[in-house]
PDB file of C-alpha atoms and ligand atoms in Angstrom:
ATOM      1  CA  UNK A   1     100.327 114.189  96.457  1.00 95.00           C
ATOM      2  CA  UNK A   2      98.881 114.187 100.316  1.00 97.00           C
ATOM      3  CA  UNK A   3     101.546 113.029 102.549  1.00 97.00           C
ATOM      4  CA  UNK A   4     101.215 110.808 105.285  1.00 98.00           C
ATOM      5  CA  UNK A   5     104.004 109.717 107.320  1.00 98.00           C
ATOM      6  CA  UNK A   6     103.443 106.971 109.917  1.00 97.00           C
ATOM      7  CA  UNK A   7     105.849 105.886 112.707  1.00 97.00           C
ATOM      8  CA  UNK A   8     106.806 102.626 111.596  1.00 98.00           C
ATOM      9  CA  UNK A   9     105.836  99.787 108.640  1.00 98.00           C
ATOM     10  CA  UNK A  10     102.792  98.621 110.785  1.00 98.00           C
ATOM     11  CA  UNK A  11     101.245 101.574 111.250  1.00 98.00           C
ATOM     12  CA  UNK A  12     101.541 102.521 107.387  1.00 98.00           C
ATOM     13  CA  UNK A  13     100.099  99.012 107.094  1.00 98.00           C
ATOM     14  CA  UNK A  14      97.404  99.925 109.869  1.00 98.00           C
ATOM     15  CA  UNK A  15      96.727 103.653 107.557  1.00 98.00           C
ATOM     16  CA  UNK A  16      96.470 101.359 104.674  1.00 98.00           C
ATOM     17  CA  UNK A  17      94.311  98.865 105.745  1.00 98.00           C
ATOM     18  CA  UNK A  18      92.292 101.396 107.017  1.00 98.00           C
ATOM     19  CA  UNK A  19      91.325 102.647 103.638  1.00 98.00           C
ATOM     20  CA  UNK A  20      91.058  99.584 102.023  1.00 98.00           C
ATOM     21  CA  UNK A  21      88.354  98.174 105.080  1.00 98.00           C
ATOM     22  CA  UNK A  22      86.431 102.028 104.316  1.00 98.00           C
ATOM     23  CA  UNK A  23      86.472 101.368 100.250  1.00 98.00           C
ATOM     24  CA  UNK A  24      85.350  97.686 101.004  1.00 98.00           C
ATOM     25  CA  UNK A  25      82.860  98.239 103.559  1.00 98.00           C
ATOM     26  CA  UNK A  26      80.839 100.435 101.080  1.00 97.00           C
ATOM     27  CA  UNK A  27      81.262  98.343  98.557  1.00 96.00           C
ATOM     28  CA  UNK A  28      82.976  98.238  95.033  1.00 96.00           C
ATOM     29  CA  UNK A  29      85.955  97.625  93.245  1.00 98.00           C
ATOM     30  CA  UNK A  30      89.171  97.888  94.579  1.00 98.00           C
ATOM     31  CA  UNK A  31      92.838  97.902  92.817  1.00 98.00           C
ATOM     32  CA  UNK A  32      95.396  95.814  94.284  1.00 98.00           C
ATOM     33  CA  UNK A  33      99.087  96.233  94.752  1.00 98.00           C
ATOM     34  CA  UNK A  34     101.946  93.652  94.240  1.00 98.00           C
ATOM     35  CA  UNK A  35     105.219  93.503  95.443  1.00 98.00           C
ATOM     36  CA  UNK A  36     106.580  92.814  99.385  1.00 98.00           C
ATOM     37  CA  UNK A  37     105.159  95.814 101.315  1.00 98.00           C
ATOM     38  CA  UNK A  38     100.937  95.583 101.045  1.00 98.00           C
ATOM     39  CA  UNK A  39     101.065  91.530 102.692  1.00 98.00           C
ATOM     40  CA  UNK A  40     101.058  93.059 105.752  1.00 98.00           C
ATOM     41  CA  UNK A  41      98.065  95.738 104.858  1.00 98.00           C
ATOM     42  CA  UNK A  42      96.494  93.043 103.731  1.00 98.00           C
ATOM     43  CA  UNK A  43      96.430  90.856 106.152  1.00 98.00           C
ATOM     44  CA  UNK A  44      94.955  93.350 108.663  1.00 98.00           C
ATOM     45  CA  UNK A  45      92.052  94.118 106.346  1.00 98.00           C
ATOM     46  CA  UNK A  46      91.732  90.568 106.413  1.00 98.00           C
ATOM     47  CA  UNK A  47      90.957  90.511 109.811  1.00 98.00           C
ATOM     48  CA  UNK A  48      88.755  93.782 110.006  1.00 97.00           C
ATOM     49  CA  UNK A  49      84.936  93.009 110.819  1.00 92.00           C
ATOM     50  CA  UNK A  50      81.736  94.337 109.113  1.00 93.00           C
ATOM     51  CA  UNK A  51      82.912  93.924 105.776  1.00 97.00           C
ATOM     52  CA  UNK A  52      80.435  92.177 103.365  1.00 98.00           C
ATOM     53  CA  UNK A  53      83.058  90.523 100.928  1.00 98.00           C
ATOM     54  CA  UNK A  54      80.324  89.554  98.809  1.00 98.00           C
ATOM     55  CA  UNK A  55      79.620  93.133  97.708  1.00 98.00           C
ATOM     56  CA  UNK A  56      83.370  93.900  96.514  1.00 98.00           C
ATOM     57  CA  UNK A  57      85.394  92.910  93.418  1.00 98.00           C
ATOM     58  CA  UNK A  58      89.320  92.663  93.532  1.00 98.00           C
ATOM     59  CA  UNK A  59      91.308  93.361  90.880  1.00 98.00           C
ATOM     60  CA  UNK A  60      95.323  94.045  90.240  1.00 98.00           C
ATOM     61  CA  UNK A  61      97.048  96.990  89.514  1.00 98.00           C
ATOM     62  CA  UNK A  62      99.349  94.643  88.019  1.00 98.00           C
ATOM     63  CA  UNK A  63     101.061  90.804  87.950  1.00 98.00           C
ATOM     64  CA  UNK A  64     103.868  89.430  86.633  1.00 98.00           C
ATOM     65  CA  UNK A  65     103.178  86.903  83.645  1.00 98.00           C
ATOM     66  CA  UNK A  66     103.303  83.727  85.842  1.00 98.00           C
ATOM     67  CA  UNK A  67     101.465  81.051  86.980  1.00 98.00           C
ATOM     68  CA  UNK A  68      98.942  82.173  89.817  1.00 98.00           C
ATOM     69  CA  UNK A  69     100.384  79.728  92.044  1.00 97.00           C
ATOM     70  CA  UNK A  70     103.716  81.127  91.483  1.00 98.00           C
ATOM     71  CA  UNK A  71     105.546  82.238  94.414  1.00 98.00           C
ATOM     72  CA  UNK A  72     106.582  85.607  91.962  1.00 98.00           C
ATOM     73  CA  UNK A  73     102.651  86.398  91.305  1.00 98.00           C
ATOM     74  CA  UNK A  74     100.543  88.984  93.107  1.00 98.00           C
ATOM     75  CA  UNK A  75      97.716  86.931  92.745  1.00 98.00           C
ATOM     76  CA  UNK A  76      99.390  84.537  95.144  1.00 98.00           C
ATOM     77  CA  UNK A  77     100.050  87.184  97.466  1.00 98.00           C
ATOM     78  CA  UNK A  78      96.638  88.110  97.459  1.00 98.00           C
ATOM     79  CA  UNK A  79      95.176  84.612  97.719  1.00 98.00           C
ATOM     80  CA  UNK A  80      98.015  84.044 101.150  1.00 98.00           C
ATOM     81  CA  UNK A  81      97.072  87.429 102.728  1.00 98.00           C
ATOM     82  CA  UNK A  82      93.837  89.196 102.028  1.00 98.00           C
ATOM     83  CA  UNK A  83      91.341  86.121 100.454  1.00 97.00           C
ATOM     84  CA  UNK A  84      91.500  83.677 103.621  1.00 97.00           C
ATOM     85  CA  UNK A  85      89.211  86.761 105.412  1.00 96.00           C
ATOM     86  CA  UNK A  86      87.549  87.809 102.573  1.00 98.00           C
ATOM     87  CA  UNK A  87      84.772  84.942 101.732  1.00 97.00           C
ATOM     88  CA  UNK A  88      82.337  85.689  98.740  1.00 98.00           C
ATOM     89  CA  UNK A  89      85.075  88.639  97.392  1.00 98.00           C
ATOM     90  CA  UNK A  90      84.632  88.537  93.635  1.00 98.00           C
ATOM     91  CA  UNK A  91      89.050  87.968  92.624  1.00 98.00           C
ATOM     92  CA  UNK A  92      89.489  89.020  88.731  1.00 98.00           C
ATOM     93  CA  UNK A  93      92.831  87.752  88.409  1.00 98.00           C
ATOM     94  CA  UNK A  94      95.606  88.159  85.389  1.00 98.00           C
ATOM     95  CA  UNK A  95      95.824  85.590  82.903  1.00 98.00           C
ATOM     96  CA  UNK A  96      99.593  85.685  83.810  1.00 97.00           C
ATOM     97  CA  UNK A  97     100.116  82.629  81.661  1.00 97.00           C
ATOM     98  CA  UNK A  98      98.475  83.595  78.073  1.00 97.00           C
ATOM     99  CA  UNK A  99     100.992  85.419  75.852  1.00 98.00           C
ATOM    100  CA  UNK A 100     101.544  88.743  77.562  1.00 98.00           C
ATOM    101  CA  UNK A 101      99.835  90.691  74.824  1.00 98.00           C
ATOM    102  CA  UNK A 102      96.902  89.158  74.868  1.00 98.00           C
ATOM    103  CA  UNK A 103      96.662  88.843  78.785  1.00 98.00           C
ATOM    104  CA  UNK A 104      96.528  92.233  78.694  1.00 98.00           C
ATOM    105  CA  UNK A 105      94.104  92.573  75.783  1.00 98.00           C
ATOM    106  CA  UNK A 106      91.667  90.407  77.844  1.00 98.00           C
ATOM    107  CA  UNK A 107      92.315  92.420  81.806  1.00 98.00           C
ATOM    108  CA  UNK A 108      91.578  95.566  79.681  1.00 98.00           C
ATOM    109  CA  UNK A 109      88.345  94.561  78.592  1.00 98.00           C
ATOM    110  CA  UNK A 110      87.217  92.666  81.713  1.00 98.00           C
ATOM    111  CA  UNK A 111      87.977  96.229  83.653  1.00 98.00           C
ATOM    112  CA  UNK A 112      86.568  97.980  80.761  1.00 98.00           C
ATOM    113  CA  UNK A 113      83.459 100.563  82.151  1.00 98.00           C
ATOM    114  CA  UNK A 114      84.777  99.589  85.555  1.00 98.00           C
ATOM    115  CA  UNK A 115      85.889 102.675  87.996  1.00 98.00           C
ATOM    116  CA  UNK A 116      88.073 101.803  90.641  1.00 98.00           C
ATOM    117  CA  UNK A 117      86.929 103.081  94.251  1.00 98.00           C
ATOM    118  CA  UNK A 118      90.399 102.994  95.503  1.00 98.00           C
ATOM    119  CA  UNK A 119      93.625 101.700  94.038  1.00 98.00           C
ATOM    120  CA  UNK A 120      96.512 100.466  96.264  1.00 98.00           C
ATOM    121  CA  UNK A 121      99.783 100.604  94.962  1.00 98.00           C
ATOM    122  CA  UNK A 122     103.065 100.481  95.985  1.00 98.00           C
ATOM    123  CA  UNK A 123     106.537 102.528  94.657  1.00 98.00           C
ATOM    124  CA  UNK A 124     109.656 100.932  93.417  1.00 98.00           C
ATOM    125  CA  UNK A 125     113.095 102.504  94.468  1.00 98.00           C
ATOM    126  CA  UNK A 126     113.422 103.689  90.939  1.00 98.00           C
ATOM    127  CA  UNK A 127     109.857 105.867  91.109  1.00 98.00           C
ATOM    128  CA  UNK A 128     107.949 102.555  89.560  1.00 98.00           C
ATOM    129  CA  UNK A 129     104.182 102.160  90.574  1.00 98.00           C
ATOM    130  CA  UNK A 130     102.393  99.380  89.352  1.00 98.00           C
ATOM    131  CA  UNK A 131     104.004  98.170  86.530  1.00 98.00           C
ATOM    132  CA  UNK A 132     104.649 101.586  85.113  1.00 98.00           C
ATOM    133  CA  UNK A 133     108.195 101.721  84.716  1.00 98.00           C
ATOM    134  CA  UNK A 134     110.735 104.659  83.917  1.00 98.00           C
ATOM    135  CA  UNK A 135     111.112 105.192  80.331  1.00 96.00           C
ATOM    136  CA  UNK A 136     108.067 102.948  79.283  1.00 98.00           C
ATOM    137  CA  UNK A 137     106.016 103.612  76.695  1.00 97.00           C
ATOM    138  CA  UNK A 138     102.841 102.166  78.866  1.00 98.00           C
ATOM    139  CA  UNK A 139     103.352 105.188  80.611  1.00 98.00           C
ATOM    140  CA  UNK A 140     101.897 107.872  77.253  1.00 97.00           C
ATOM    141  CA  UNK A 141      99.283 104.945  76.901  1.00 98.00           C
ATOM    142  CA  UNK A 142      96.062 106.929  76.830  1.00 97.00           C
ATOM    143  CA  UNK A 143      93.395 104.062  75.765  1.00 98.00           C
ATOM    144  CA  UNK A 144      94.257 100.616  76.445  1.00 98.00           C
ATOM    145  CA  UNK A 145      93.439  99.728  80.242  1.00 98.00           C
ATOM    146  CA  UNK A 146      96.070  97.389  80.710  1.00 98.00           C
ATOM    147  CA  UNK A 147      99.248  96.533  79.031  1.00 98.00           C
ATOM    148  CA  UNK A 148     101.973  94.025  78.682  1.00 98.00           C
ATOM    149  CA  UNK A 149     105.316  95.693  79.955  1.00 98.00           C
ATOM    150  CA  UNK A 150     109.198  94.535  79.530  1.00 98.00           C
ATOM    151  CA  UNK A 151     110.142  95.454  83.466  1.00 97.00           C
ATOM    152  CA  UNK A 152     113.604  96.392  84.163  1.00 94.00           C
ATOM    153  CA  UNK A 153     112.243  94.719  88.134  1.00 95.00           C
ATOM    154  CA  UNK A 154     112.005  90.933  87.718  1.00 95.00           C
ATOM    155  CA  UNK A 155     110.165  88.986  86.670  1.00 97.00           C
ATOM    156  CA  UNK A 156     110.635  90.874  83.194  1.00 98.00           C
ATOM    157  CA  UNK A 157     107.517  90.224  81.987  1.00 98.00           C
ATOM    158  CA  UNK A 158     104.553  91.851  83.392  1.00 98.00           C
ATOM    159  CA  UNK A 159     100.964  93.427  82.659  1.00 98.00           C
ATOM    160  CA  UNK A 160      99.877  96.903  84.178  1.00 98.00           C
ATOM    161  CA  UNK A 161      96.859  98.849  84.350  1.00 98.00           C
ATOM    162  CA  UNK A 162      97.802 102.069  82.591  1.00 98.00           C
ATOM    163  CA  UNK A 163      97.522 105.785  83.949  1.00 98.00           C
ATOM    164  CA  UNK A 164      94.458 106.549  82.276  1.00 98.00           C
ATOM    165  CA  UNK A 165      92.571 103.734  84.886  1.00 98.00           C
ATOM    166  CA  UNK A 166      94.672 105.021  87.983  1.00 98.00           C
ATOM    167  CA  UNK A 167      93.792 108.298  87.501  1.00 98.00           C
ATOM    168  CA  UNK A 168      90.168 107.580  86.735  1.00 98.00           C
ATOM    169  CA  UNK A 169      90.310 105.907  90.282  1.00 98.00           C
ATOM    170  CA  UNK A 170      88.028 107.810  93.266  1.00 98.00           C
ATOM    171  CA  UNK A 171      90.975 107.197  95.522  1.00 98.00           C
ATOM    172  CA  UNK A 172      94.566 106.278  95.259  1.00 98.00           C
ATOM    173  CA  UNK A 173      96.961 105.349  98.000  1.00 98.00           C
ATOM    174  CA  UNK A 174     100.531 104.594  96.949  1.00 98.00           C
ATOM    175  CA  UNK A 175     101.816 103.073  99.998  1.00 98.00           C
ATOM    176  CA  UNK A 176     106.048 102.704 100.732  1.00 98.00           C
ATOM    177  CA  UNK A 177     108.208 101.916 103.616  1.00 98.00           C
ATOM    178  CA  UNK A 178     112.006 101.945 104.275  1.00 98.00           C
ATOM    179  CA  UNK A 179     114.556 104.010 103.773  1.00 97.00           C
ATOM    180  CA  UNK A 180     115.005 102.778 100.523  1.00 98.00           C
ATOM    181  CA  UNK A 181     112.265 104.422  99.278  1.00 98.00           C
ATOM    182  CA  UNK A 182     113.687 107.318 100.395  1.00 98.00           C
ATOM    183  CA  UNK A 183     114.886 108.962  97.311  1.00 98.00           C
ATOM    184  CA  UNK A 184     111.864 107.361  95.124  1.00 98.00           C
ATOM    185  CA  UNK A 185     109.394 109.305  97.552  1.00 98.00           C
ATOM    186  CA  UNK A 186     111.523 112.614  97.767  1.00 97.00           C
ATOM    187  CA  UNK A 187     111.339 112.110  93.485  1.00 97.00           C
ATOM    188  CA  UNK A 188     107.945 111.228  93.455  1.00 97.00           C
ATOM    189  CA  UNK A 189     107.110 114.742  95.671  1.00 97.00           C
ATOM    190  CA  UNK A 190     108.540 116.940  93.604  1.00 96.00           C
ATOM    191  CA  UNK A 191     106.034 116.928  91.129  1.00 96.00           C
ATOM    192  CA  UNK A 192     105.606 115.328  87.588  1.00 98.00           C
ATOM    193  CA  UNK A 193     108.510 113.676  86.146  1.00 98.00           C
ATOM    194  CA  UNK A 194     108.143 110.455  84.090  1.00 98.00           C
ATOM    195  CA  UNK A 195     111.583 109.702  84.788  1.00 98.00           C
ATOM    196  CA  UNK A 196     109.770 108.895  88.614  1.00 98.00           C
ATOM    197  CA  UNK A 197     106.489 107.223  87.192  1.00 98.00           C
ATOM    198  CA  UNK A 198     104.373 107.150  90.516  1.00 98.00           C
ATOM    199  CA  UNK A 199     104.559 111.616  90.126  1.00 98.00           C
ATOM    200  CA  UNK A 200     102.535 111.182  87.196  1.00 98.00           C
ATOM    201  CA  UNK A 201      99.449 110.085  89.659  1.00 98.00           C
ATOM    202  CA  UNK A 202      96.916 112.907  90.392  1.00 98.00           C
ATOM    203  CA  UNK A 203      97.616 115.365  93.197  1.00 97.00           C
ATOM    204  CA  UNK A 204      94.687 113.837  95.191  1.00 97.00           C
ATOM    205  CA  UNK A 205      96.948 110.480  95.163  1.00 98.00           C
ATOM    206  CA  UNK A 206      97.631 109.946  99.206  1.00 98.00           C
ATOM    207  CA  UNK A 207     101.599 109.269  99.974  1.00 98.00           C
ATOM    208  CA  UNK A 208     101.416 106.607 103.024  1.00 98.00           C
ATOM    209  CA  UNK A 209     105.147 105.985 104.611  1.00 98.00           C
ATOM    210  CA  UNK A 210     106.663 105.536 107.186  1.00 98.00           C
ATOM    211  CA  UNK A 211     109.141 107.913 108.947  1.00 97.00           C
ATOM    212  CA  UNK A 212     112.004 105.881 107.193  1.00 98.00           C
ATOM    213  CA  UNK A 213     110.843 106.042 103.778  1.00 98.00           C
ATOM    214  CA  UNK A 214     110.003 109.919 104.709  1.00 98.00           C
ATOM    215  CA  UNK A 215     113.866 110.848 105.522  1.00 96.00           C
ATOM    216  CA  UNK A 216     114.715 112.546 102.823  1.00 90.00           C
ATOM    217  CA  UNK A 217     111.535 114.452 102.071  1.00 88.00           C
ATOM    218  CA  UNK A 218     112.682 118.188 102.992  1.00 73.00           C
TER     219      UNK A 218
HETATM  220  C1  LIG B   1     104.998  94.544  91.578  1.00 83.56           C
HETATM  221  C2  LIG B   1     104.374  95.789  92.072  1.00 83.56           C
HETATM  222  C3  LIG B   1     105.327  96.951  92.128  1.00 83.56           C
HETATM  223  C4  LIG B   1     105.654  97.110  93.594  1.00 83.56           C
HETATM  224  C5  LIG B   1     106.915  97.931  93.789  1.00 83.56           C
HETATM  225  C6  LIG B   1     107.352  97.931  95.234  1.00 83.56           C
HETATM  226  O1  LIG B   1     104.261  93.686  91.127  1.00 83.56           O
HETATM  227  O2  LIG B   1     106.215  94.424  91.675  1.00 83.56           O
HETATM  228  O3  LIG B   1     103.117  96.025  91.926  1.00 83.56           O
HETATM  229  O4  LIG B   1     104.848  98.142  91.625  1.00 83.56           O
HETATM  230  O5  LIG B   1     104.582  97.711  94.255  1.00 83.56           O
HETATM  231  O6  LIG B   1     107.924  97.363  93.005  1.00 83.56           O
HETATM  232  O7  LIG B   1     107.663  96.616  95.563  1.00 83.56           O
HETATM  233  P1  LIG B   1     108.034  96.207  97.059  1.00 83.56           P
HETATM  234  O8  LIG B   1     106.843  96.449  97.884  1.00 83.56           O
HETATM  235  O9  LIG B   1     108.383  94.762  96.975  1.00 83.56           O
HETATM  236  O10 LIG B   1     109.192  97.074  97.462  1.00 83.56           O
END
């Protein structure tokens, strides 16, 4: 993994952002993380100028299986943060209502054939990244794009995009701030270990903290 430590949260927001205006300026499909941390990265990209919306699709690295109203879904996130300055974006949301299995039967065959240009995603405490939790067995899934997980995060119930479509991805930026991702990015560094899930991304994967979240990375 490529380190990159920023000052603070806004400026690993800023770094971010950055990549996500470069991946949607040329154009293409781009992999969107969930949780708290990318609202912020999102909203600057939001605001960024010369970027033809109309030439990129949106998809999510994963969602939780609610509503996409719900205040729990990414979607929403998304649709709050990034969508009110991104007009003509194509959005391929989750079906976060359908029964899990077959929400994730129908994301994997709507990404099908699709290459990501960059994927954003985030890192749990426990070495999570997308919905790829320790100890799940989405993480040896080698053909199905997307899966329905059990998450030990809440909400429980969740569909991912599985390694084999991360990896596949031209660029990957797992983005984390806070010291208490401390430990989960120390983990994560010191090299492949499904018991930290995010280390199982390719090398070429781009680490973007902040100096908190970097405190325990020797
Ligand atoms: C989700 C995410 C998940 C998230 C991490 C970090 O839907 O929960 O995609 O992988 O990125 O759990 O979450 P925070 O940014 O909230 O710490």
């Amino acid at each position: 993994m490529q380190l990159v430590v920023l000052a603070d949260p806004e400026e690993a927001a800023a770094a971010a952002a950055e990549r996500m205006g470069a991946a949607a300026r040329a154009g293409g499909h781009i992999g969107l993380a969930g949780g708290h941390t990318p609202r912020r990265a999102y909203e600057l990209v939001a605001a960024a100028s010369g970027i033809d919306w109309s030439r990129v699709d949106l998809w999510f690295c994963d969602e939780r299986c609610v509503a996409l109203d719900d205040p729990e879904s990414n979607h929403l996130l998304v649709a709050e943060s990034l969508l009110p300055g991104a007009p003509g974006v194509r959005v391929h949301p989750v079906d976060g209502l359908a029964e899990p299995d077959a929400g994730a039967a129908a994301y994997a065959e709507e990404i099908r054939g699709v290459t990501l240009d960059l994927a954003l995603l985030g890192l749990g405490e426990d070495g999570h990244t997308a919905s790829l939790f320790p100890g799940s067995p989405a993480l040896q899934e080698r053909s199905r794009e997307a899966v329905a997980v059990v998450a030990s995060k809440p909400p429980p119930n969740r569909i991912t995009l599985t390694l084999p479509v991360l990896d596949a991805a031209r660029e990957l930026v797992v983005l984390a701030v806070g010291s208490g991702k401390a430990e989960a990015v120390s983990a994560v560094l010191s090299g492949p270990d499904p018991r930290y899930p995010a280390s199982l991304l390719p090398d070429r994967t781009q680490l973007v903290i902040d100096r908190a979240a970097a405190q325990s990375v020797a």
